[in-house]
Amino acid sequence: MDLLLLSPFESLTRPALERVAYFVATDSLLGPPTDLVSLLCTSRFIYNHLSYPNNTHLYADIFRFKFDTSAIKRRLSDRWSTTPALAQELLRRCSTLKRIKRGEVTLRHHRNDLWMAYLMLLESDGRNECHLFHWAHLRTWVCRVIAFRMYSQNASCGWFTETEGTSLATWLLWMSTTREDLTREQPLVRDGLLHLIKPFLVLGHQNPSLHAPDSHFNLPLCDHTNIAPHSSGPSPKATKINYYGRPLTLSVPLLTPAVILNYTILIEFKQDTSPLHPSTATLPLNRNIANSAGLEGLTIEDVHEFHYGTRTQLFERSPLPVPDIEDEDEDAPLRSKQRDIDWYRLVSCYDPFLEYTPLSGQVYSLGLASGQWDGRILVPGVENHFTVLNNPRAQINSVPIIHERFSCWFEEHHCIAPEEPVSSWDDIDDVGDNVLNAWLPRLTTISHDANGINVYDPTTQRHVRYETYRPERSTPYSVEVHNKVQSMATEWVPGGADVPPESVAPSSPASCESYVLSDDEWEDTVEHRSSGVRDILITGETSQRQGDAWGHYSYCFSASRGAIVKKVMVDGCLEVISTTRALWDVGATQTLR
């Protein structure tokens, strides 16, 4: 009898109604599925069949159409992406996107919204970026967040007092910035951003720049370990968030690298339209004229190339996705794979004292440092810097930032199992491991050949072989070593047991929906195939041309537990840069692989 009271549309089968609702909701890729609201208002019967509490399957399908899901499936087990989890995530993301589009910044929501936007970009293969950049206009909202935090009277969300939100906002500012944005922006806005981020650059030692203290090589740290006073800033804050409906502990993204990236692109944009310093006119015109006059050092040609030609790469955006999800090529390369190492640094490196983190994965990609790197080293003016350090009332923005050209070709060398790597050497003064010698024992010598380097370890009095890794080749090692490594790739090892992994495979005891909230019973873990790499050393030298202008340097650093760069000038002067991502932290970008 009730069926006679239903309209022909309401008389459709449930699968047919779901299919209609799906196409209504996915008529447009961008933005929340607002057209679905009209359909739900048709009748009580339609609402009861298609509303979120009664039909999570429909909303999970809508999520799969509108957002990228490859990264979550690759990085975590199936129980993170069940139908209820995706349906709930759709509601959370739509609420966040609407607040971002409205430019709404509140004390209650903006921290979670910052995390949502940041993690969406780490997962993005194109769809997430479309929502954030093209529909919600993320950069405009981020600027509002920065203004809100700058003028907030609440210390829990102040720009200088609470680094979690500041770090997320600074990363999102860089990830959402394009050359077109900088061109359209008023100079007053660009100058204001420079004024806000420069204090973090001048006082970088007070903020996290590494996931672990650079004064110690071996991780995890022991409970009784004292962090050396020369360590580069505090460890990043660990925080807990809601991720796909589940609690997740992770590290706050490092603040200092984001500050350097934003400061550099803003300064470089200003240099595009600013003349060279008048003192440049006293330099010889080019290298030939300088050589003929017996002069060394910079020429006008060198300064001009640096001033107008050395530019930092912006965040690389994914191409616009195909609107029909069924037309996507499953074999196409995924941009989110390039951001897997950033994800695993967040979930693996939130506590240097922790021996085991279940989601430990790939935090360094083999061959990442190989190739030509060009950029700039930012050095605060020494006298003004010491004044600020000794006088808290001094004007931080009065400290000048000196720019030095950075140009080097790097090669990456791997110690392959079962070879034992060069030992790390501890300082006898108990101020940390040998940070001033790139974790290498004193009097270590390195000799190069066609396929690698031979390192003499004076501590153990033995020679250690490191094979050169060439990512541009189909077989990055020599044939013999390549075959050896391939035979090791069949071995699976737990996360964190090998440095670094080639691939990661999340696992859990079951993928059915009954385990969605079973955290007390089960714990996700990560395994990966062994790469055979026991240690990584990276060497490099400046070219003859750049060396004649800016000084000849040779480099040697380790990528196994952060990167400690030893810069040795020809005249014997030593300068050290230490960071887990040294090349980014000096404002360098890769120009040739």
Coordinates of C-alpha atoms in Angstrom, one line a residue:
M1 CA 0.0 0.0 0.0
D2 CA 2.9 2.4 0.8
L3 CA 4.4 1.8 -2.6
L4 CA 1.4 3.4 -4.2
L5 CA 2.1 6.6 -2.3
L6 CA 5.7 6.9 -3.7
S7 CA 6.5 8.9 -6.8
P8 CA 8.1 7.1 -9.8
F9 CA 11.5 8.5 -8.7
E10 CA 11.1 7.3 -5.2
S11 CA 10.1 3.9 -6.5
L12 CA 13.6 3.3 -8.0
T13 CA 15.7 0.7 -6.4
R14 CA 18.2 1.7 -3.8
P15 CA 21.2 1.1 -6.1
A16 CA 19.6 3.2 -8.8
L17 CA 18.9 6.1 -6.3
E18 CA 22.5 5.9 -5.1
R19 CA 23.7 6.1 -8.7
V20 CA 21.5 9.2 -9.4
A21 CA 22.8 10.8 -6.2
Y22 CA 26.4 10.1 -7.1
F23 CA 26.1 11.8 -10.5
V24 CA 24.3 14.7 -9.0
A25 CA 27.1 15.1 -6.4
T26 CA 29.9 14.7 -8.9
D27 CA 28.6 17.0 -11.6
S28 CA 31.6 19.2 -10.8
L29 CA 35.0 18.1 -9.5
L30 CA 35.6 21.4 -7.6
G31 CA 34.1 22.2 -4.3
P32 CA 31.7 20.4 -1.9
P33 CA 28.8 18.4 -3.5
T34 CA 26.3 21.2 -2.9
D35 CA 23.9 19.9 -5.6
L36 CA 23.3 16.9 -3.5
V37 CA 21.5 19.1 -0.9
S38 CA 18.6 19.8 -3.3
L39 CA 18.1 16.1 -4.0
L40 CA 18.1 15.3 -0.3
C41 CA 15.3 17.9 0.2
T42 CA 13.1 16.2 -2.3
S43 CA 11.3 14.1 0.3
R44 CA 11.7 12.3 3.6
F45 CA 12.0 9.0 1.8
I46 CA 14.9 10.2 -0.4
Y47 CA 16.6 11.8 2.6
N48 CA 16.3 8.6 4.7
H49 CA 17.9 6.6 1.9
L50 CA 20.6 9.0 0.8
S51 CA 21.7 11.0 3.9
Y52 CA 25.1 10.5 5.4
P53 CA 24.1 8.5 8.5
N54 CA 22.2 6.0 6.4
N55 CA 24.4 5.7 3.3
T56 CA 28.1 6.1 4.0
H57 CA 28.9 4.0 0.9
L58 CA 27.6 6.9 -1.3
Y59 CA 29.6 9.5 0.5
A60 CA 32.8 7.4 0.3
D61 CA 32.3 7.1 -3.5
I62 CA 31.9 10.8 -3.7
F63 CA 35.1 11.3 -1.7
R64 CA 37.0 8.9 -4.1
F65 CA 35.8 11.0 -7.1
K66 CA 36.6 14.4 -5.6
F67 CA 39.9 13.8 -3.7
D68 CA 43.1 11.9 -4.3
T69 CA 43.3 8.5 -2.5
S70 CA 46.4 6.8 -3.9
A71 CA 48.7 8.2 -1.2
I72 CA 46.6 7.1 1.8
K73 CA 46.3 3.6 0.3
R74 CA 50.1 3.5 -0.4
R75 CA 51.2 4.8 3.0
L76 CA 48.7 3.2 5.4
S77 CA 46.7 0.0 5.7
D78 CA 43.2 -0.5 4.4
R79 CA 41.6 0.2 7.7
W80 CA 42.5 3.9 7.4
S81 CA 40.5 4.2 4.1
T82 CA 37.3 2.1 4.9
T83 CA 33.9 3.3 3.7
P84 CA 33.0 5.0 7.0
A85 CA 36.4 6.6 7.3
L86 CA 36.2 8.1 3.7
A87 CA 32.6 9.3 4.3
Q88 CA 33.5 11.0 7.5
E89 CA 36.6 12.6 5.8
L90 CA 34.4 14.0 3.1
L91 CA 32.4 15.9 5.6
R92 CA 35.5 17.2 7.4
R93 CA 37.2 18.3 4.2
C94 CA 34.1 20.0 2.8
S95 CA 33.7 22.0 6.1
T96 CA 37.4 23.0 5.9
L97 CA 37.3 24.0 2.3
K98 CA 34.2 26.2 2.8
R99 CA 35.9 28.0 5.7
I100 CA 39.1 28.5 3.6
K101 CA 37.0 29.9 0.7
R102 CA 35.2 32.3 3.0
G103 CA 38.4 33.5 4.4
E104 CA 37.2 32.4 7.8
V105 CA 39.9 32.2 10.5
T106 CA 38.9 31.3 14.1
L107 CA 40.7 30.3 17.2
R108 CA 38.6 27.1 17.3
H109 CA 39.2 25.8 13.8
H110 CA 42.3 27.3 12.2
R111 CA 44.8 24.8 13.6
N112 CA 42.9 21.8 12.3
D113 CA 42.3 23.6 9.0
L114 CA 46.0 24.3 8.6
W115 CA 46.8 20.6 9.2
M116 CA 44.0 19.5 6.8
A117 CA 45.3 21.7 4.0
Y118 CA 49.0 20.7 4.5
L119 CA 48.3 17.0 4.5
M120 CA 46.0 17.3 1.5
L121 CA 48.9 18.8 -0.4
L122 CA 51.2 15.9 0.7
E123 CA 48.5 13.5 -0.6
S124 CA 47.8 15.4 -3.8
D125 CA 48.0 14.0 -7.3
G126 CA 46.1 16.9 -8.7
R127 CA 42.6 16.8 -7.3
N128 CA 43.4 18.0 -3.8
E129 CA 45.3 20.9 -5.3
C130 CA 42.4 21.9 -7.5
H131 CA 40.1 22.3 -4.5
L132 CA 42.7 24.2 -2.5
F133 CA 44.2 26.4 -5.2
H134 CA 41.5 26.9 -7.8
W135 CA 38.3 26.7 -5.7
A136 CA 39.2 27.7 -2.1
H137 CA 42.0 30.2 -3.0
L138 CA 44.3 28.8 -0.3
R139 CA 47.0 31.5 -0.5
T140 CA 44.5 34.3 0.3
W141 CA 43.3 32.4 3.4
V142 CA 46.9 31.7 4.5
C143 CA 47.7 35.4 4.4
R144 CA 44.6 35.9 6.6
V145 CA 45.9 33.2 9.0
I146 CA 49.2 35.0 9.3
A147 CA 47.5 38.3 10.0
F148 CA 45.3 36.6 12.6
R149 CA 48.2 35.0 14.4
M150 CA 50.3 38.2 14.2
Y151 CA 47.7 40.3 16.0
S152 CA 46.2 37.7 18.2
Q153 CA 46.4 38.4 22.0
N154 CA 46.1 34.7 22.7
A155 CA 49.6 33.2 23.3
S156 CA 48.3 29.8 22.2
C157 CA 48.0 31.0 18.6
G158 CA 50.5 33.9 18.4
W159 CA 52.8 34.2 15.4
F160 CA 56.0 34.2 17.5
T161 CA 54.7 32.3 20.5
E162 CA 53.2 29.1 19.0
T163 CA 55.4 27.5 16.3
E164 CA 53.0 24.7 15.3
G165 CA 50.5 26.9 13.5
T166 CA 53.3 29.3 12.3
S167 CA 55.2 26.5 10.7
L168 CA 52.1 25.1 9.0
A169 CA 51.1 28.5 7.7
T170 CA 54.7 29.2 6.5
W171 CA 54.8 25.9 4.6
L172 CA 51.4 26.5 3.1
L173 CA 52.5 30.0 2.0
W174 CA 55.4 28.6 0.0
M175 CA 53.4 25.7 -1.4
S176 CA 50.6 28.0 -2.6
T177 CA 52.8 30.8 -4.1
T178 CA 53.3 31.3 -7.8
R179 CA 55.2 33.9 -9.8
E180 CA 51.8 35.2 -10.9
D181 CA 50.8 35.7 -7.2
L182 CA 53.9 37.7 -6.5
T183 CA 53.3 39.8 -9.6
R184 CA 49.7 40.6 -8.7
E185 CA 50.5 41.2 -5.0
Q186 CA 51.0 44.7 -3.7
P187 CA 54.6 45.6 -2.7
L188 CA 53.3 46.5 0.8
V189 CA 52.1 42.9 1.2
R190 CA 55.3 41.3 0.1
D191 CA 57.3 43.6 2.4
G192 CA 55.0 42.8 5.3
L193 CA 55.6 39.1 4.7
L194 CA 59.4 39.6 4.7
H195 CA 59.1 41.6 7.9
L196 CA 57.2 38.7 9.6
I197 CA 59.5 35.9 8.5
K198 CA 62.9 37.5 8.8
P199 CA 63.1 37.2 12.6
F200 CA 62.9 33.4 12.3
L201 CA 65.8 33.6 9.9
V202 CA 67.9 35.8 12.1
L203 CA 67.2 33.7 15.2
G204 CA 67.0 30.4 13.4
H205 CA 68.8 28.6 16.2
Q206 CA 65.8 29.2 18.5
N207 CA 63.4 27.3 16.2
P208 CA 63.3 23.7 14.9
S209 CA 65.5 23.2 11.8
L210 CA 66.1 19.5 12.2
H211 CA 64.2 16.4 13.2
A212 CA 67.0 15.4 15.6
P213 CA 69.9 17.3 17.2
D214 CA 72.8 17.7 14.8
S215 CA 75.3 17.2 17.6
H216 CA 74.5 13.5 17.7
F217 CA 75.0 10.9 14.9
N218 CA 73.4 7.8 16.4
L219 CA 69.6 7.6 16.9
P220 CA 67.6 7.0 19.0
L221 CA 69.2 9.1 21.7
C222 CA 69.6 7.4 25.1
D223 CA 67.5 8.6 28.0
H224 CA 70.6 10.1 29.8
T225 CA 71.8 12.0 26.6
N226 CA 72.5 15.6 27.1
I227 CA 71.8 17.7 24.0
A228 CA 75.0 19.6 23.2
P229 CA 74.8 23.4 23.5
H230 CA 75.8 23.9 19.9
S231 CA 72.8 21.9 18.6
S232 CA 70.9 23.7 15.8
G233 CA 67.7 24.5 17.6
P234 CA 65.2 22.5 19.5
S235 CA 63.6 19.4 18.2
P236 CA 60.2 19.9 16.5
K237 CA 57.1 19.6 18.5
A238 CA 55.1 16.4 18.4
T239 CA 51.4 16.7 18.1
K240 CA 48.3 14.5 17.8
I241 CA 45.6 15.1 15.1
N242 CA 42.5 13.4 13.8
Y243 CA 43.4 11.8 10.4
Y244 CA 40.7 9.9 8.5
G245 CA 38.8 9.5 11.8
R246 CA 41.7 8.1 13.7
P247 CA 44.3 9.6 16.1
L248 CA 47.7 10.1 14.6
T249 CA 50.9 11.3 16.3
L250 CA 53.3 13.2 14.1
S251 CA 56.0 15.8 14.0
V252 CA 55.2 19.5 13.3
P253 CA 56.9 20.4 9.9
L254 CA 60.3 22.1 10.4
L255 CA 59.9 25.9 10.6
T256 CA 63.4 27.1 9.5
P257 CA 63.4 25.5 6.0
A258 CA 60.0 27.0 5.2
V259 CA 61.2 30.4 6.4
I260 CA 64.2 30.2 4.1
L261 CA 62.2 29.2 1.1
N262 CA 59.7 32.0 1.6
Y263 CA 62.3 34.6 2.3
T264 CA 64.4 33.5 -0.7
I265 CA 61.5 33.7 -3.3
L266 CA 60.4 37.1 -2.0
I267 CA 63.9 38.5 -2.1
E268 CA 64.5 37.0 -5.6
F269 CA 61.3 38.6 -6.9
K270 CA 62.5 42.0 -5.6
Q271 CA 65.8 41.5 -7.3
D272 CA 64.1 41.0 -10.7
T273 CA 63.3 44.7 -10.8
S274 CA 66.1 46.1 -8.7
P275 CA 69.5 47.3 -10.1
L276 CA 72.9 45.9 -9.1
H277 CA 74.6 47.6 -6.1
P278 CA 76.6 50.6 -7.2
S279 CA 79.8 49.0 -5.9
T280 CA 79.5 46.4 -8.6
A281 CA 80.7 49.0 -11.1
T282 CA 84.3 48.8 -9.7
L283 CA 84.6 45.1 -10.7
P284 CA 86.1 43.9 -13.9
L285 CA 83.5 43.3 -16.7
N286 CA 84.1 39.5 -17.1
R287 CA 86.6 36.7 -16.3
N288 CA 88.8 37.3 -19.4
I289 CA 89.3 40.9 -18.5
A290 CA 90.0 40.0 -14.8
N291 CA 92.5 37.4 -15.8
S292 CA 94.3 39.7 -18.2
A293 CA 94.6 42.3 -15.4
G294 CA 95.7 39.7 -12.8
L295 CA 92.6 40.1 -10.7
E296 CA 90.8 37.4 -8.7
G297 CA 87.3 37.2 -7.4
L298 CA 84.0 38.5 -8.6
T299 CA 83.3 40.2 -11.9
I300 CA 80.2 42.2 -13.1
E301 CA 79.2 39.2 -15.1
D302 CA 79.2 36.9 -12.0
V303 CA 77.2 39.3 -9.9
H304 CA 74.7 39.9 -12.7
E305 CA 74.2 36.2 -13.2
F306 CA 73.6 35.7 -9.5
H307 CA 71.4 38.7 -9.1
Y308 CA 69.1 38.0 -12.0
G309 CA 69.6 34.4 -12.9
T310 CA 69.8 32.3 -9.7
R311 CA 66.2 31.5 -8.7
T312 CA 64.7 29.1 -6.3
Q313 CA 62.1 26.6 -7.6
L314 CA 58.6 27.0 -6.4
F315 CA 56.4 24.2 -5.2
E316 CA 55.8 22.0 -8.2
R317 CA 52.1 21.6 -8.8
S318 CA 50.4 18.6 -10.3
P319 CA 48.7 18.9 -13.7
L320 CA 44.9 19.3 -13.7
P321 CA 43.3 15.9 -13.3
V322 CA 40.9 14.2 -15.7
P323 CA 37.3 14.9 -14.5
D324 CA 36.2 11.3 -15.0
I325 CA 37.8 9.1 -12.4
E326 CA 37.3 6.0 -14.5
D327 CA 39.5 7.5 -17.3
E328 CA 42.6 7.9 -15.0
D329 CA 45.6 5.8 -16.0
E330 CA 46.6 3.6 -13.0
D331 CA 50.1 3.3 -14.4
A332 CA 50.6 7.1 -14.7
P333 CA 53.3 8.5 -12.3
L334 CA 51.9 9.9 -9.1
R335 CA 53.1 13.2 -7.9
S336 CA 52.3 12.3 -4.3
K337 CA 55.0 9.7 -4.4
Q338 CA 57.6 12.5 -4.5
R339 CA 56.2 13.7 -1.1
D340 CA 56.2 10.3 0.6
I341 CA 59.5 11.1 2.3
D342 CA 58.0 14.3 3.8
W343 CA 55.1 12.2 5.1
Y344 CA 57.3 9.6 6.6
R345 CA 59.5 12.3 8.3
L346 CA 56.3 13.5 10.0
V347 CA 55.2 10.1 11.3
S348 CA 58.6 8.7 12.0
C349 CA 60.7 11.6 13.4
Y350 CA 58.6 13.1 16.1
D351 CA 60.8 11.9 19.0
P352 CA 64.6 11.4 18.8
F353 CA 64.5 9.4 22.0
L354 CA 61.9 6.9 20.7
E355 CA 63.4 3.6 19.6
Y356 CA 60.4 2.3 17.7
T357 CA 57.8 4.1 15.6
P358 CA 55.4 1.7 13.8
L359 CA 55.0 3.9 10.7
S360 CA 58.7 4.4 10.1
G361 CA 59.3 4.5 6.3
Q362 CA 61.4 6.1 3.7
V363 CA 62.8 9.5 4.9
Y364 CA 65.5 9.8 2.2
S365 CA 65.3 8.9 -1.5
L366 CA 68.4 7.3 -3.0
G367 CA 70.0 9.7 -5.5
L368 CA 68.2 12.8 -4.1
A369 CA 71.4 14.8 -3.7
S370 CA 73.0 13.8 -7.0
G371 CA 73.4 16.5 -9.7
Q372 CA 74.0 20.2 -10.0
W373 CA 72.7 22.4 -7.3
D374 CA 72.5 26.2 -7.5
G375 CA 71.2 28.7 -4.9
R376 CA 72.3 31.0 -2.2
I377 CA 73.6 30.9 1.4
L378 CA 71.9 33.3 3.7
V379 CA 74.2 34.7 6.5
P380 CA 73.1 37.3 9.1
G381 CA 75.5 40.3 9.4
V382 CA 77.9 39.3 12.2
E383 CA 78.0 42.5 14.2
N384 CA 74.3 43.2 14.1
H385 CA 73.6 39.6 14.8
F386 CA 75.6 39.5 18.0
T387 CA 73.9 42.8 19.0
V388 CA 70.5 41.1 18.7
L389 CA 71.7 38.0 20.6
N390 CA 73.0 40.0 23.5
N391 CA 70.2 42.6 23.6
P392 CA 66.6 41.2 23.4
R393 CA 65.3 44.7 22.8
A394 CA 67.3 45.2 19.7
Q395 CA 65.5 45.4 16.4
I396 CA 65.7 42.0 14.8
N397 CA 64.8 43.3 11.3
S398 CA 67.8 45.7 11.4
V399 CA 70.1 42.7 10.9
P400 CA 71.3 42.6 7.3
I401 CA 71.2 39.2 5.5
I402 CA 74.3 38.6 3.3
H403 CA 73.7 36.4 0.2
E404 CA 76.5 34.2 -1.0
R405 CA 76.4 32.2 -4.2
F406 CA 76.1 28.4 -3.8
S407 CA 76.9 26.2 -6.8
C408 CA 78.1 22.6 -6.7
W409 CA 77.9 19.3 -8.5
F410 CA 77.2 16.5 -6.0
E411 CA 77.7 12.7 -6.2
E412 CA 76.1 10.2 -3.9
H413 CA 78.1 7.2 -2.7
H414 CA 76.6 4.1 -0.9
C415 CA 78.1 1.6 1.4
I416 CA 76.5 -1.7 0.3
A417 CA 76.0 -4.6 2.7
P418 CA 77.7 -6.6 3.9
E419 CA 80.4 -3.9 3.9
E420 CA 80.7 -2.1 7.2
P421 CA 80.5 1.7 6.9
V422 CA 83.0 4.2 8.2
S423 CA 82.7 4.6 11.9
S424 CA 81.3 7.8 13.5
W425 CA 83.7 9.6 15.8
D426 CA 82.7 11.0 19.2
D427 CA 84.1 14.2 20.5
I428 CA 86.3 13.6 23.5
D429 CA 85.1 16.8 25.1
D430 CA 81.6 15.4 25.4
V431 CA 79.9 18.1 23.4
G432 CA 78.3 15.8 20.9
D433 CA 79.5 13.7 18.1
N434 CA 82.0 15.0 15.6
V435 CA 79.7 17.5 14.0
L436 CA 82.6 19.6 12.7
N437 CA 84.0 16.8 10.6
A438 CA 80.8 15.5 8.9
W439 CA 80.6 12.5 11.3
L440 CA 83.9 11.2 9.9
P441 CA 86.9 10.3 12.0
R442 CA 89.8 12.8 11.9
L443 CA 92.4 12.1 9.2
T444 CA 89.9 10.2 7.1
T445 CA 91.0 10.2 3.4
I446 CA 88.8 9.7 0.3
S447 CA 90.0 8.7 -3.1
H448 CA 87.8 8.5 -6.2
D449 CA 87.7 6.1 -9.1
A450 CA 85.3 5.5 -12.0
N451 CA 82.6 3.6 -10.0
G452 CA 82.9 4.9 -6.5
I453 CA 85.2 6.1 -3.6
N454 CA 87.5 4.4 -1.2
V455 CA 87.5 5.8 2.3
Y456 CA 90.3 5.1 4.7
D457 CA 88.9 4.9 8.3
P458 CA 91.8 5.7 10.7
T459 CA 89.8 4.6 13.7
T460 CA 89.6 1.0 12.5
Q461 CA 92.6 1.3 10.1
R462 CA 90.6 -0.2 7.2
H463 CA 89.5 0.9 3.7
V464 CA 85.8 1.1 3.1
R465 CA 84.2 0.9 -0.4
Y466 CA 81.3 3.2 -1.3
E467 CA 79.7 2.8 -4.7
T468 CA 78.7 5.9 -6.7
Y469 CA 74.9 6.1 -7.4
R470 CA 74.0 7.5 -10.8
P471 CA 70.2 8.1 -10.9
E472 CA 70.2 9.1 -14.5
R473 CA 71.2 5.6 -15.6
S474 CA 68.9 2.5 -15.9
T475 CA 71.4 0.7 -13.7
P476 CA 72.5 3.3 -11.2
Y477 CA 75.5 1.2 -10.0
S478 CA 78.1 -0.7 -11.9
V479 CA 76.8 -4.0 -13.3
E480 CA 78.4 -6.2 -10.6
V481 CA 77.1 -4.1 -7.7
H482 CA 73.7 -3.7 -9.4
N483 CA 73.2 -7.4 -9.5
K484 CA 74.2 -7.7 -5.9
V485 CA 71.7 -5.1 -4.8
Q486 CA 68.9 -6.7 -6.9
S487 CA 69.5 -10.0 -5.0
M488 CA 68.9 -8.1 -1.7
A489 CA 65.7 -6.5 -2.9
T490 CA 63.7 -9.6 -2.2
E491 CA 64.3 -9.3 1.5
W492 CA 61.7 -7.6 3.6
V493 CA 62.8 -5.8 6.7
P494 CA 60.8 -3.8 9.4
G495 CA 60.6 0.0 9.2
G496 CA 63.7 1.7 10.5
A497 CA 66.0 -1.3 10.2
D498 CA 67.6 -0.4 6.9
V499 CA 68.8 2.9 5.5
P500 CA 67.0 3.9 3.4
P501 CA 64.1 1.7 2.1
E502 CA 63.3 1.4 -1.6
S503 CA 59.6 0.9 -1.1
V504 CA 57.1 0.7 1.7
A505 CA 54.2 -1.6 2.3
P506 CA 51.8 -0.8 5.1
S507 CA 50.2 -3.8 6.8
S508 CA 47.6 -4.6 9.3
P509 CA 46.0 -7.8 10.5
A510 CA 42.8 -7.2 8.5
S511 CA 41.3 -4.7 6.1
C512 CA 37.6 -5.2 6.9
E513 CA 35.5 -2.5 8.4
S514 CA 35.2 -4.3 11.7
Y515 CA 38.7 -3.1 12.5
V516 CA 38.1 0.6 11.9
L517 CA 38.4 1.4 15.6
S518 CA 40.4 -1.5 16.9
D519 CA 43.5 0.5 18.0
D520 CA 43.6 -1.4 21.3
E521 CA 44.0 -4.7 19.5
W522 CA 46.1 -3.9 16.4
E523 CA 48.8 -1.5 15.4
D524 CA 49.8 -0.6 11.8
T525 CA 53.4 -1.3 10.9
V526 CA 55.5 -0.6 7.8
E527 CA 57.9 -3.0 6.0
H528 CA 60.1 -2.4 3.0
R529 CA 62.4 -4.2 0.7
S530 CA 66.0 -3.8 1.6
S531 CA 68.0 -1.5 -0.5
G532 CA 71.3 -2.9 0.7
V533 CA 72.5 0.5 1.6
R534 CA 74.3 0.7 4.9
D535 CA 75.5 4.3 4.8
I536 CA 75.5 7.3 2.4
L537 CA 78.3 9.8 1.8
I538 CA 77.9 12.7 -0.6
T539 CA 80.9 14.5 -2.1
G540 CA 81.0 17.6 -4.3
E541 CA 83.1 20.4 -5.7
T542 CA 82.4 23.8 -7.2
S543 CA 83.1 24.2 -10.9
Q544 CA 86.2 26.1 -12.0
R545 CA 84.1 29.0 -13.2
Q546 CA 82.1 29.4 -10.1
G547 CA 85.1 28.8 -7.9
D548 CA 87.1 31.6 -9.5
A549 CA 84.2 33.9 -8.7
W550 CA 82.9 32.8 -5.3
G551 CA 85.7 30.6 -3.9
H552 CA 86.7 27.0 -4.5
Y553 CA 85.0 24.5 -2.1
S554 CA 85.0 20.8 -1.6
Y555 CA 82.2 19.1 0.2
C556 CA 81.7 15.9 2.1
F557 CA 78.6 15.0 4.2
S558 CA 76.5 12.1 5.4
A559 CA 72.9 11.7 4.6
S560 CA 72.3 8.8 6.9
R561 CA 71.3 10.7 10.0
G562 CA 70.8 14.3 8.8
A563 CA 73.3 16.1 6.6
I564 CA 76.5 17.8 8.0
V565 CA 78.2 19.6 5.2
K566 CA 81.9 20.4 5.5
K567 CA 82.9 23.3 3.3
V568 CA 86.7 23.6 2.8
M569 CA 88.1 26.5 1.0
V570 CA 91.3 26.3 -0.9
D571 CA 93.1 28.5 1.7
G572 CA 92.1 26.0 4.4
C573 CA 89.2 28.0 6.0
L574 CA 86.4 25.8 7.3
E575 CA 82.7 26.6 7.3
V576 CA 80.0 24.2 8.4
I577 CA 76.3 24.0 7.4
S578 CA 74.2 21.4 9.3
T579 CA 70.7 20.3 8.6
T580 CA 68.7 17.3 7.8
R581 CA 68.0 18.9 4.4
A582 CA 71.1 21.0 3.9
L583 CA 70.6 21.8 0.2
W584 CA 67.1 23.2 0.8
D585 CA 68.2 25.1 3.9
V586 CA 70.8 27.1 2.0
G587 CA 68.2 28.1 -0.5
A588 CA 69.6 25.8 -3.2
T589 CA 67.5 24.1 -5.9
Q590 CA 68.5 21.3 -8.3
T591 CA 69.0 22.5 -11.9
L592 CA 70.4 19.4 -13.5
R593 CA 70.2 15.7 -12.8

